[in-house]
Short mmCIF file of N, CA and C in Angstrom, two decimals:
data_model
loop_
_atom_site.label_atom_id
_atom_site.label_comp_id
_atom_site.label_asym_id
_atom_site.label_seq_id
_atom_site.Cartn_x
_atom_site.Cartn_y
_atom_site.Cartn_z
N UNK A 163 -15.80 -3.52 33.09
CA UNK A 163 -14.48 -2.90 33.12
C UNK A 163 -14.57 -1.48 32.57
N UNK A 164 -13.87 -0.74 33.25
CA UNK A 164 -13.50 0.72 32.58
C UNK A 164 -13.00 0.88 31.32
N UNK A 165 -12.70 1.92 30.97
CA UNK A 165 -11.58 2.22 29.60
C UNK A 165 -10.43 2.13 30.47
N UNK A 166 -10.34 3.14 31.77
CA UNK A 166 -8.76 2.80 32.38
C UNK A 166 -8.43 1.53 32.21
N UNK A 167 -9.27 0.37 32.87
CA UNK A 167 -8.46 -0.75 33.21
C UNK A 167 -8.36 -1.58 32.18
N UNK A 168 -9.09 -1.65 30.94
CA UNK A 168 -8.72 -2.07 29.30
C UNK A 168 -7.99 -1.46 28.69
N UNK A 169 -7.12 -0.44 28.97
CA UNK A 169 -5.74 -0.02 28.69
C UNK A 169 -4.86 -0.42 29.42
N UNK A 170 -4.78 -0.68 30.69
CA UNK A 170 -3.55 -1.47 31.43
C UNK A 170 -2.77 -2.04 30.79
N UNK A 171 -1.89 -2.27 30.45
CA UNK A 171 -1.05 -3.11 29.79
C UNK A 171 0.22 -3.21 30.20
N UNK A 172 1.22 -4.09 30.01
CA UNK A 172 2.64 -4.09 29.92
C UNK A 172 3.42 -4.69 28.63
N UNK A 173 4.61 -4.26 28.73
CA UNK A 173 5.37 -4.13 27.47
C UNK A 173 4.82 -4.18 25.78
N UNK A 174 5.23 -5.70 25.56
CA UNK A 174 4.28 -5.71 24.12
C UNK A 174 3.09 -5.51 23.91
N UNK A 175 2.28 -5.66 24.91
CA UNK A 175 0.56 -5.03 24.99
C UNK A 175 0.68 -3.67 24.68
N UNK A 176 1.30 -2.70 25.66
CA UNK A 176 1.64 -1.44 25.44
C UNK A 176 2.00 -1.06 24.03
N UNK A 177 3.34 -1.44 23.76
CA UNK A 177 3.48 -1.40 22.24
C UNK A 177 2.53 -1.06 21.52
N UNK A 178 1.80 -2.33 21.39
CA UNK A 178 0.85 -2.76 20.33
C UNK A 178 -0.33 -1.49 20.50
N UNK A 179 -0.66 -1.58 21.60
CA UNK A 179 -1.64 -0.66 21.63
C UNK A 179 -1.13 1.11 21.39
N UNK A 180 -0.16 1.41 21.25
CA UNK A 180 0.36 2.44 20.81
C UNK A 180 0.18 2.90 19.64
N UNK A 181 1.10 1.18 18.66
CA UNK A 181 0.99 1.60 17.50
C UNK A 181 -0.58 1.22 16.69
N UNK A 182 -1.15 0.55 17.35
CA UNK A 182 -2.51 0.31 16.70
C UNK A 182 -2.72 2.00 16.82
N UNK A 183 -2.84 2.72 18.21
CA UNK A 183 -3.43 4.17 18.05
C UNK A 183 -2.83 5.01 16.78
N UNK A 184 -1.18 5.16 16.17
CA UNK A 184 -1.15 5.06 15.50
C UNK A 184 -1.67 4.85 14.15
N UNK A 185 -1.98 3.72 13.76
CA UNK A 185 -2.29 3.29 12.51
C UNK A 185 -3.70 3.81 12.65
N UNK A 186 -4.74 3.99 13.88
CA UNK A 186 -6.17 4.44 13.58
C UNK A 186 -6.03 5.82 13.42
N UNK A 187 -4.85 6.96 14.02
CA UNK A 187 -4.66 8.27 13.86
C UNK A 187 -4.25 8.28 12.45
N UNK A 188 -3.28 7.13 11.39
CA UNK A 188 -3.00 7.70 10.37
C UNK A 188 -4.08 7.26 9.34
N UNK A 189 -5.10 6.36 9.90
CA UNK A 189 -6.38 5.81 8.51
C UNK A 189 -7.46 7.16 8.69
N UNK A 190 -7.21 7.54 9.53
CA UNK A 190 -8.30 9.06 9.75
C UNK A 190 -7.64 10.19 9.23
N UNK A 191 -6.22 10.46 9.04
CA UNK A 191 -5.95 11.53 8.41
C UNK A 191 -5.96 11.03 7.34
N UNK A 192 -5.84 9.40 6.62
CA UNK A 192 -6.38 9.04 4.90
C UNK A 192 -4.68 9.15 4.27
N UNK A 193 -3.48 8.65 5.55
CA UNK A 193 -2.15 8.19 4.75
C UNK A 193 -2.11 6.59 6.04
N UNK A 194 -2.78 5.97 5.93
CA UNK A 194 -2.55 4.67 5.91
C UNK A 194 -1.23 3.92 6.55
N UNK A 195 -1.08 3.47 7.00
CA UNK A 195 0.13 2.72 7.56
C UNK A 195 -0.55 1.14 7.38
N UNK A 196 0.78 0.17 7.25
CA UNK A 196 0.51 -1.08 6.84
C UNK A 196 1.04 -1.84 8.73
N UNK A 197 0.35 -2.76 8.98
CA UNK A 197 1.10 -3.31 9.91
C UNK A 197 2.61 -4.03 10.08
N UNK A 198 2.82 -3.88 9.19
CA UNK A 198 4.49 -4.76 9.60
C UNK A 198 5.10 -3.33 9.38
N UNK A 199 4.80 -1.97 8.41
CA UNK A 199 5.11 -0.77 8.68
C UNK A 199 5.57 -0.01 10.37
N UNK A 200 4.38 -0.28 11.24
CA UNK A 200 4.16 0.29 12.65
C UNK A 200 5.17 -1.07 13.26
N UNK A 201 4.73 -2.30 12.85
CA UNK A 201 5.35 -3.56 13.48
C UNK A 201 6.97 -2.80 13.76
N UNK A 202 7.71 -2.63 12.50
CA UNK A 202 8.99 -2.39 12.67
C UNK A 202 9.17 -1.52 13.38
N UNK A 203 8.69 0.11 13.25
CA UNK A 203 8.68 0.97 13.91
C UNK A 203 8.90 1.27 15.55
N UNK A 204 7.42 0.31 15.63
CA UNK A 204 7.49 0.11 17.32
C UNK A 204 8.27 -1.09 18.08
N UNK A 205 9.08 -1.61 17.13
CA UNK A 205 9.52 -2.92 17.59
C UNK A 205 8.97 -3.87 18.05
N UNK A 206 8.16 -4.28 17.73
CA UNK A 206 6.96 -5.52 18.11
C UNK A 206 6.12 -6.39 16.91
N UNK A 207 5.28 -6.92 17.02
CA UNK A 207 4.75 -7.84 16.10
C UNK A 207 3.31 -7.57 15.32
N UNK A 208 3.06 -7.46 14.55
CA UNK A 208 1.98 -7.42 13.87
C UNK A 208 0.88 -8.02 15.05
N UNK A 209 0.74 -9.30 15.19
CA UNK A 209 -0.15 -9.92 15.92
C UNK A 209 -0.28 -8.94 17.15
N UNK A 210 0.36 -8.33 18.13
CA UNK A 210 0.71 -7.49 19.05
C UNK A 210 -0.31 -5.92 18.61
N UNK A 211 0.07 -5.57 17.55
CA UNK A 211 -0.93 -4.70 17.16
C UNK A 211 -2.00 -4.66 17.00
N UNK A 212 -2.68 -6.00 16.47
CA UNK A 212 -3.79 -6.15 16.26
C UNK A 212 -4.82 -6.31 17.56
N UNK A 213 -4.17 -7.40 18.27
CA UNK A 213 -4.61 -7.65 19.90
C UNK A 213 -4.88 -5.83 20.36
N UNK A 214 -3.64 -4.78 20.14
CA UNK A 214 -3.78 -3.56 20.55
C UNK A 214 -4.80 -2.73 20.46
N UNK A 215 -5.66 -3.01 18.96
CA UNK A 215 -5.94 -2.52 18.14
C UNK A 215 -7.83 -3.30 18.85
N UNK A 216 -7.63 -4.34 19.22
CA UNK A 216 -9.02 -4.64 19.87
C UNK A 216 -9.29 -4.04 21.05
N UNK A 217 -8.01 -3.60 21.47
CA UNK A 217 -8.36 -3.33 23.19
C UNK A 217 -8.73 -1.72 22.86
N UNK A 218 -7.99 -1.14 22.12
CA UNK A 218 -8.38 0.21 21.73
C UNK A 218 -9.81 0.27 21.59
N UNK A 219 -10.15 -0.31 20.69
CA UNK A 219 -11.62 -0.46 20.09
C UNK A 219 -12.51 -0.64 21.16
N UNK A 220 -12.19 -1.83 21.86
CA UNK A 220 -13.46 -1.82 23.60
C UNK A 220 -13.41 -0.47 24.23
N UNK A 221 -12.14 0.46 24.55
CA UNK A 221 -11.79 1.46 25.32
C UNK A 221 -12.85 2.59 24.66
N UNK A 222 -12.84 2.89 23.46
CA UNK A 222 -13.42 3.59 22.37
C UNK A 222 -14.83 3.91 22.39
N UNK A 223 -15.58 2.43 22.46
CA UNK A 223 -16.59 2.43 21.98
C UNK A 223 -17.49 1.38 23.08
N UNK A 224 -16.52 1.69 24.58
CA UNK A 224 -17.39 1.15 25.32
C UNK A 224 -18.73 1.85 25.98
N UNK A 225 -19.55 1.15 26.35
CA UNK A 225 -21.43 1.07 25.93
C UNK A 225 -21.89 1.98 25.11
N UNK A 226 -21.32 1.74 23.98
CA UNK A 226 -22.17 2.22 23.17
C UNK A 226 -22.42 1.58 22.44
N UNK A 227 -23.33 1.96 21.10
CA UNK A 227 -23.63 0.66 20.14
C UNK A 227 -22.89 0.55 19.00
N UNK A 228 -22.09 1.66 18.53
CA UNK A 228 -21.45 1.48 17.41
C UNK A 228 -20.75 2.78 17.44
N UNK A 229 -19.47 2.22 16.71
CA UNK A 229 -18.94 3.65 16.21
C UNK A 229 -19.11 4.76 15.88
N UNK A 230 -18.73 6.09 15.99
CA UNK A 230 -19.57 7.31 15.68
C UNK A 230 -19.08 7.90 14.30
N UNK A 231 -18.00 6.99 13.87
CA UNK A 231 -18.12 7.63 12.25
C UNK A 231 -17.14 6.42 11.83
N UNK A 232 -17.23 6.51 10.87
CA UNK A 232 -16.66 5.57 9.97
C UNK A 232 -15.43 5.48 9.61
N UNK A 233 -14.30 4.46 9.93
CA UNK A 233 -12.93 4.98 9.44
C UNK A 233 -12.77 4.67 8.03
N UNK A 234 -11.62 5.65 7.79
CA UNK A 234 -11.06 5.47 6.36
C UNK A 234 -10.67 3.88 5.99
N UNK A 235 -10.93 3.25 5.24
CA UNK A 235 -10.56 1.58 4.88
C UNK A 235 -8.89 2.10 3.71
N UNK A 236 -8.16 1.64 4.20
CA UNK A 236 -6.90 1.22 3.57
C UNK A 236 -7.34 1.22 1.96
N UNK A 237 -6.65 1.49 1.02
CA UNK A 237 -6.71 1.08 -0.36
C UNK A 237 -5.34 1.13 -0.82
N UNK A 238 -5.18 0.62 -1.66
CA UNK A 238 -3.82 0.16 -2.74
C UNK A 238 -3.11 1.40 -2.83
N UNK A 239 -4.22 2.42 -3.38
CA UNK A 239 -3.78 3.65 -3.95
C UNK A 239 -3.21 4.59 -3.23
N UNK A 240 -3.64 4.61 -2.08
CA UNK A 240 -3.28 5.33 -0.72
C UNK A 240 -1.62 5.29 -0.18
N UNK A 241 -1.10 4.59 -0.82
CA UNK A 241 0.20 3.69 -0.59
C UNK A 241 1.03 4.36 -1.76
N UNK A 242 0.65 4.06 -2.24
CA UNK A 242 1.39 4.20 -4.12
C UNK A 242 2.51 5.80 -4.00
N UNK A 243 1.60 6.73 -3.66
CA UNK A 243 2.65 8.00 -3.79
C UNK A 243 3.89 8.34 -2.55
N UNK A 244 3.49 7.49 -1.53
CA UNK A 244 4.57 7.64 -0.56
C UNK A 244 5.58 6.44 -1.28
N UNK A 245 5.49 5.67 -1.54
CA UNK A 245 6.04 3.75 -1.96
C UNK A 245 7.09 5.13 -3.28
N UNK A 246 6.23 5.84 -4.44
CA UNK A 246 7.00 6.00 -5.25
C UNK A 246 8.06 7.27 -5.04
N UNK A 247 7.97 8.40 -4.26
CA UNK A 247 8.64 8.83 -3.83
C UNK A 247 9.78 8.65 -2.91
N UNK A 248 9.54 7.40 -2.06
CA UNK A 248 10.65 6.67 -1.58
C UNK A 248 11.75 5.98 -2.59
N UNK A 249 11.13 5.45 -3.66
CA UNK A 249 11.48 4.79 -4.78
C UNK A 249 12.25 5.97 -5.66
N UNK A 250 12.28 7.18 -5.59
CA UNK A 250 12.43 8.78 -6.49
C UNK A 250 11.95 8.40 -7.74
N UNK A 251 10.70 7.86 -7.97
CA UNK A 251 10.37 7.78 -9.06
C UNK A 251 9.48 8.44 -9.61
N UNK A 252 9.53 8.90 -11.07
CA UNK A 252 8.27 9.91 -12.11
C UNK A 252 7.55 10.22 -11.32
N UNK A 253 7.07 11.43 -11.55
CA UNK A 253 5.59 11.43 -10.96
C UNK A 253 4.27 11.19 -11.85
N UNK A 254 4.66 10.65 -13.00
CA UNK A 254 3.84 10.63 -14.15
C UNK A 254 3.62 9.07 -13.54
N UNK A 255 5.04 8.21 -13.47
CA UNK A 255 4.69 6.82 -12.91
C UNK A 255 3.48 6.65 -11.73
N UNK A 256 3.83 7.24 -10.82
CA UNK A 256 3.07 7.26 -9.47
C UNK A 256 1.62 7.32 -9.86
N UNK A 257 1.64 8.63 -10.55
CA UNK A 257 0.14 8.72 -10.93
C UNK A 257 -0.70 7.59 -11.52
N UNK A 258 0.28 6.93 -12.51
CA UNK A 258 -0.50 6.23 -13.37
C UNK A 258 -0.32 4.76 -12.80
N UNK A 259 0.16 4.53 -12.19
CA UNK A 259 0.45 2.97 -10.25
C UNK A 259 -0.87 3.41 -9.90
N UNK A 260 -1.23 4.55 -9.37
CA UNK A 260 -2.11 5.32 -8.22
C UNK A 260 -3.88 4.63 -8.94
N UNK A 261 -3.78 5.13 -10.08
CA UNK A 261 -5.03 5.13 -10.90
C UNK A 261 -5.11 3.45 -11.14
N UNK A 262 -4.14 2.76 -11.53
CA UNK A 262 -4.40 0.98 -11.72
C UNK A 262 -4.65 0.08 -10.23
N UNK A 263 -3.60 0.85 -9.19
CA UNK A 263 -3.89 0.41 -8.38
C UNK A 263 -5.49 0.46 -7.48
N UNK A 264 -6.17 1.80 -7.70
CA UNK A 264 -7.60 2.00 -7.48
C UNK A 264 -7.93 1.42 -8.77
N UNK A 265 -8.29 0.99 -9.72
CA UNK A 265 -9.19 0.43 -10.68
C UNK A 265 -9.02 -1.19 -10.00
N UNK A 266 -7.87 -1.72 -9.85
CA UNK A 266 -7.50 -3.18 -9.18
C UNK A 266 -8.15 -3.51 -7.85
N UNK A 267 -7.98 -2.37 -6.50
CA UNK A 267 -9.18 -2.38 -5.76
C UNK A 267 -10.57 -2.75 -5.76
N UNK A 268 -11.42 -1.84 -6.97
CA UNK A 268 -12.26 -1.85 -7.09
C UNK A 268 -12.59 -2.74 -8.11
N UNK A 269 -12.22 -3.92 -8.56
CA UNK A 269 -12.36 -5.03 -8.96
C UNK A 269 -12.01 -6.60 -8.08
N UNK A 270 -11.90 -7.83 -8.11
CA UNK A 270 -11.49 -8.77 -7.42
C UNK A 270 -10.32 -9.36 -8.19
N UNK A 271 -9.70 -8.75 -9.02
CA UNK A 271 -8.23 -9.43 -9.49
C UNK A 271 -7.55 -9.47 -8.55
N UNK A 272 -7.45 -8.39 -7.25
CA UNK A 272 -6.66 -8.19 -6.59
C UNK A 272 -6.98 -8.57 -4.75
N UNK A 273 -7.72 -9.51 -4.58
CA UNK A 273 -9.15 -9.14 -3.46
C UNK A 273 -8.01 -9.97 -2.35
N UNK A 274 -7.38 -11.06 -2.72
CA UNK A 274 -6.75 -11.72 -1.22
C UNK A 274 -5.27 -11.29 -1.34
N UNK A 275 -5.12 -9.62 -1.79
CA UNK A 275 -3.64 -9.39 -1.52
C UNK A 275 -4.41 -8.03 -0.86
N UNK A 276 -3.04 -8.00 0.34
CA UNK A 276 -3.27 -6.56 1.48
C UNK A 276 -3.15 -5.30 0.21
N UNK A 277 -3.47 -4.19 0.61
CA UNK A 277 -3.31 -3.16 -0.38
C UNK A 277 -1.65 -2.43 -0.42
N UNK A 278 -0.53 -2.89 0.50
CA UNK A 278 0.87 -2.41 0.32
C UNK A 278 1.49 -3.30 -1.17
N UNK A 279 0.91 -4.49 -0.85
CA UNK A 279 1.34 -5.46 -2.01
C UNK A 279 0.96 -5.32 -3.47
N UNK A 280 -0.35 -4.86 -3.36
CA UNK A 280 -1.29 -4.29 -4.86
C UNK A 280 -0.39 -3.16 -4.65
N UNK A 281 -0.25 -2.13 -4.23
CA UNK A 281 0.37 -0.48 -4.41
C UNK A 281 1.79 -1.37 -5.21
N UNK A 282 2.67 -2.03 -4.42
CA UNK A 282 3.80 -2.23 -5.05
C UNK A 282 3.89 -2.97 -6.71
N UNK A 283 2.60 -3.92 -6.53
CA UNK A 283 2.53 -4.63 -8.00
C UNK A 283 1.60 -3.54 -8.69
N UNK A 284 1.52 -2.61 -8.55
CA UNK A 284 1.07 -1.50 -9.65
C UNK A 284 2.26 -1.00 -9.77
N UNK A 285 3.11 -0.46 -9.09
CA UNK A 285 4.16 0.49 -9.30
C UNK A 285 4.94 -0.63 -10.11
N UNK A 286 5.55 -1.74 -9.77
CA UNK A 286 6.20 -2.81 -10.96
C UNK A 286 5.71 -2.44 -12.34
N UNK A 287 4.29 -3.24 -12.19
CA UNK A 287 4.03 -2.99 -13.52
C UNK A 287 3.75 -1.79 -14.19
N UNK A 288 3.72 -0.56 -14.23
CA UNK A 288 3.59 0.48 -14.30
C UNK A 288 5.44 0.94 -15.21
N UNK A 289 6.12 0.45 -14.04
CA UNK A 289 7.68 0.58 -14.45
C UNK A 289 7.96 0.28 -15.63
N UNK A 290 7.71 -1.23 -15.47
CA UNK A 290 7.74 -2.06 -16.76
C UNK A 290 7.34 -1.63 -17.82
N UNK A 291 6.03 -1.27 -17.64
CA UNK A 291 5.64 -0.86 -18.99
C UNK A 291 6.41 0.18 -19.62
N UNK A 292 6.50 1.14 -18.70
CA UNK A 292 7.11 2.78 -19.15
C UNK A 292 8.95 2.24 -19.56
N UNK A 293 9.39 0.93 -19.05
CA UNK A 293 10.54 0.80 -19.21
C UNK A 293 10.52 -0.11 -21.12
N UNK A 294 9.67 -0.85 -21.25
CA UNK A 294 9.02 -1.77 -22.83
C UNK A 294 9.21 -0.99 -23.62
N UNK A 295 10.08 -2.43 -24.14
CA UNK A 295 10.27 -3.20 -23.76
C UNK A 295 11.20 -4.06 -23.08
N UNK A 296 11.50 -3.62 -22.15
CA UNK A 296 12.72 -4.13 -20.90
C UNK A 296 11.92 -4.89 -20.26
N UNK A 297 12.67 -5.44 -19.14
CA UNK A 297 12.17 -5.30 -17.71
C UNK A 297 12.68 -4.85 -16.67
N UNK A 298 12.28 -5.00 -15.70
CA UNK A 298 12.65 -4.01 -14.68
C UNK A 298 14.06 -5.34 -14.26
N UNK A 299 15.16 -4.49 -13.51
CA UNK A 299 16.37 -5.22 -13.29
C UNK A 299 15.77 -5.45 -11.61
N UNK A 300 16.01 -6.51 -11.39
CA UNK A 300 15.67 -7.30 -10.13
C UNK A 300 16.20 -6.30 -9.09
N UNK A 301 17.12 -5.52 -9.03
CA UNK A 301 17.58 -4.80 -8.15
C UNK A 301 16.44 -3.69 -7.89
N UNK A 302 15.99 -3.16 -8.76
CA UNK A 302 14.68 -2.27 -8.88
C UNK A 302 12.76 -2.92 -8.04
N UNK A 303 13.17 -4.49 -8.59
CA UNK A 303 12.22 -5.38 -7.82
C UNK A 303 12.25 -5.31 -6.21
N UNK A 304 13.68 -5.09 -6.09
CA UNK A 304 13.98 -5.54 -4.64
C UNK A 304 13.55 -4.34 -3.91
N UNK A 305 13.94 -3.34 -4.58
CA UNK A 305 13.70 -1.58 -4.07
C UNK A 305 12.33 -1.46 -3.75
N UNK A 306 11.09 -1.89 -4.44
CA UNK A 306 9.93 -2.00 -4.75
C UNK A 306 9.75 -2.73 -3.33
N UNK A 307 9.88 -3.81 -3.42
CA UNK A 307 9.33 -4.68 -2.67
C UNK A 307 9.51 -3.90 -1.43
N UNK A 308 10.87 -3.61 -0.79
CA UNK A 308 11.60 -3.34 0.23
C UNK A 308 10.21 -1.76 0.46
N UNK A 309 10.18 -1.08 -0.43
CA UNK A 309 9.27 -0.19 0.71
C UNK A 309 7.90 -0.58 0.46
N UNK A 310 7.19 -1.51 -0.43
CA UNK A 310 6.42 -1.91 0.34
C UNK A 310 6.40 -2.45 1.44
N UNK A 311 7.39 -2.93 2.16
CA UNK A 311 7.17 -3.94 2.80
C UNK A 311 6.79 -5.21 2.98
N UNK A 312 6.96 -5.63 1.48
CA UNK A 312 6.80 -7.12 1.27
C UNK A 312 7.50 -7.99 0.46
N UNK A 313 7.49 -8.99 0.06
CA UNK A 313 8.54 -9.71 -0.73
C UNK A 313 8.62 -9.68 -2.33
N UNK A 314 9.79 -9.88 -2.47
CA UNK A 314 10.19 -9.86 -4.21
C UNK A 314 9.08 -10.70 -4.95
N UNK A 315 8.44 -11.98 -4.22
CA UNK A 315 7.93 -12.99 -4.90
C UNK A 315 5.87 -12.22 -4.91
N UNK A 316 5.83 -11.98 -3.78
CA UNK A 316 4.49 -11.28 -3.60
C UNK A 316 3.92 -10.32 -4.61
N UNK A 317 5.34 -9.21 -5.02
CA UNK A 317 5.05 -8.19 -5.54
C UNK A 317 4.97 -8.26 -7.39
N UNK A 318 6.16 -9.51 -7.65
CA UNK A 318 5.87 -10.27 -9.08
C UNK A 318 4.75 -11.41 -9.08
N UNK A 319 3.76 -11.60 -8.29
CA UNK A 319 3.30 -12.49 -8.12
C UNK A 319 1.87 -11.49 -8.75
N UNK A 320 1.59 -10.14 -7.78
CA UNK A 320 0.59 -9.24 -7.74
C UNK A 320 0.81 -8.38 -9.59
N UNK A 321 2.26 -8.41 -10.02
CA UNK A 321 2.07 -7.33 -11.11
C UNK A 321 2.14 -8.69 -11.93
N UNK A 322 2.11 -9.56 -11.77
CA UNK A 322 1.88 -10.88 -12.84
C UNK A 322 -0.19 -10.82 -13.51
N UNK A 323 -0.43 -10.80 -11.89
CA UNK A 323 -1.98 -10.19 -12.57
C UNK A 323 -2.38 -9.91 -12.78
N UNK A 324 -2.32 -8.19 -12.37
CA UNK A 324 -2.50 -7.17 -12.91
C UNK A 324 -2.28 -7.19 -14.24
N UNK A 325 -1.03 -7.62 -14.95
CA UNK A 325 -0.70 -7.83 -16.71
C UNK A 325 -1.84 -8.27 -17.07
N UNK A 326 -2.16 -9.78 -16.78
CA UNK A 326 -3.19 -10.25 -16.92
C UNK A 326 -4.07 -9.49 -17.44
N UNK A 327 -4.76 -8.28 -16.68
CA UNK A 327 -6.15 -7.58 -16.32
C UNK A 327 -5.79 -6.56 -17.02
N UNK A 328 -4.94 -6.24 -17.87
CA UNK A 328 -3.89 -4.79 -17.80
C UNK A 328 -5.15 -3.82 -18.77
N UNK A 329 -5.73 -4.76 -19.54
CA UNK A 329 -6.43 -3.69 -20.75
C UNK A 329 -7.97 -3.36 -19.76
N UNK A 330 -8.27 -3.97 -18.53
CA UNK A 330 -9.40 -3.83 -17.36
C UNK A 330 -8.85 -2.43 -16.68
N UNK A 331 -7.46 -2.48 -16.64
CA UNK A 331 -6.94 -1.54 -15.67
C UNK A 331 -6.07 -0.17 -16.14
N UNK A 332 -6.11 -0.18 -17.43
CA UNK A 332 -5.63 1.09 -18.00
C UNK A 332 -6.55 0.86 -19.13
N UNK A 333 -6.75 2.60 -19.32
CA UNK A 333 -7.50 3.53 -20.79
C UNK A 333 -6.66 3.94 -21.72
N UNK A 334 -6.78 4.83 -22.26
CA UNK A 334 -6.21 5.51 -23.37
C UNK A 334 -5.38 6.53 -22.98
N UNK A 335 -6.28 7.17 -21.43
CA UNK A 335 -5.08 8.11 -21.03
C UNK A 335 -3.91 7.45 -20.65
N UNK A 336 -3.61 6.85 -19.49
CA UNK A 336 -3.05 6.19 -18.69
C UNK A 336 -2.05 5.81 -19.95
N UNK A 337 -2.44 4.96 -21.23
CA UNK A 337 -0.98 4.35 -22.09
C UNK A 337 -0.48 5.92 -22.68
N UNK A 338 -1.28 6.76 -22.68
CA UNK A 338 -0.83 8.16 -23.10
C UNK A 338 0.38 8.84 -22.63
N UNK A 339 0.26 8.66 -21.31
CA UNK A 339 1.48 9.32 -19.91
C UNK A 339 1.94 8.44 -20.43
N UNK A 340 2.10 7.20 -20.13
CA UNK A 340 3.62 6.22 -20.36
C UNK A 340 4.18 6.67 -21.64
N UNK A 341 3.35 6.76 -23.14
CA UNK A 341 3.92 6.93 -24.31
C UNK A 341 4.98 8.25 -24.19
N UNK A 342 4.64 9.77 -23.22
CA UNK A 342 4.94 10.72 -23.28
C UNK A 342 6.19 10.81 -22.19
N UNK A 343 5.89 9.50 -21.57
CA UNK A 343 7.18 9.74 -20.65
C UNK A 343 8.28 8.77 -21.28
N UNK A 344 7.92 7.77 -22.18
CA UNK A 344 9.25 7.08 -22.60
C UNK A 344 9.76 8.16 -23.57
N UNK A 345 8.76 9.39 -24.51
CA UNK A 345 9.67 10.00 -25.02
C UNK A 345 10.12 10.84 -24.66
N UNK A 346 10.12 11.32 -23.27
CA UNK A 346 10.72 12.37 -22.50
C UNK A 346 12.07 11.76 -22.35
N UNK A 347 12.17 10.53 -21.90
CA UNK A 347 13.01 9.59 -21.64
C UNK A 347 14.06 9.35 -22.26
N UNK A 348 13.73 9.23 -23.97
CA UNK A 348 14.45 9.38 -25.28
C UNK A 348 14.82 10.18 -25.60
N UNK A 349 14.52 11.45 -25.06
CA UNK A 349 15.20 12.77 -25.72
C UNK A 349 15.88 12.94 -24.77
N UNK A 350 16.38 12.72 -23.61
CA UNK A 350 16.98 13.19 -22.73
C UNK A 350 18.18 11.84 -22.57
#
């Protein structure tokens, strides 16, 4: 088969294969898109993308033996500063989500959750802390969750472990920013 005729498609094939091109145009510029992200977007289904996302790949890299460069792989962290700016939150927060959420990556506390769900359970716990001793008001959970794109229970489920790991996943700087932003916080 050609590349033409492994692009043929109709409707949800089409879709899918759109937004799969998509999501491989935004892991190469290194801002990431999540699939139920493009899912909504393009009006179609995750599963739909992925199927898209194979046919792309035959079209791509037909007879040859392998890819000619390497794509960017998704990470937690990659997520975190769009998630907290949607959220209008600190940028001291973001940063210091950004940095736990890459230390959580690069450990297995976090290994069978997608990286929108780790980005969001860093930014929770991150909140939390800078909010301690509070907690965050469920309405704030929901906000969280909602641009990750995943659920209230996922995202307390992910900053439940992270706590866990918390002295693995923050230094001295990292409790530093939080200390300097709750007293920014207090004086104002």
């Amino acid at each position: 088969a050609t590349a033409s005729e492994l692009l043929r498609t109709r409707s949800d094939g089409r879709k899918g294969l759109i937004a799969a091109s998509v999501m491989r145009a935004s892991k190469e510029a290194g801002v990431p898109r999540s699939l139920k992200e493009l899912a909504r977007v393009f009006s179609t289904t995750p599963a739909n993308i992925t199927k898209g996302s194979s046919q792309l790949n035959m079209a791509l890299y037909l007879g040859k033996s392998s890819p000619p460069k390497a794509l960017h792989i998704s990470r937690a962290s990659d997520y975190v500063a769009r998630f907290c700016f949607e959220l209008q939150m600190l940028e001291g927060i973001a940063s210091v989500a950004a940095i736990v959420a890459d230390r959580a990556d690069k450990t297995t506390i976090t290994c069978e959750n997608e990286p929108p769900s780790v980005a969001g359970g860093a930014i929770l716990l991150v909140f939390e802390l800078f909010l301690s001793p509070e907690r965050a008001p469920k309405s704030r959970k929901t906000d969280i969750a909602a641009a990750a794109g995943v659920s209230v229970v996922t995202i307390v489920k992910v900053r439940k472990r992270l706590h866990r790991y918390r002295a693995d996943l923050f230094t001295s700087a990292e409790s530093h920013v939080l200390r300097e932003l709750r007293k920014n916080k207090a004086e104002h």
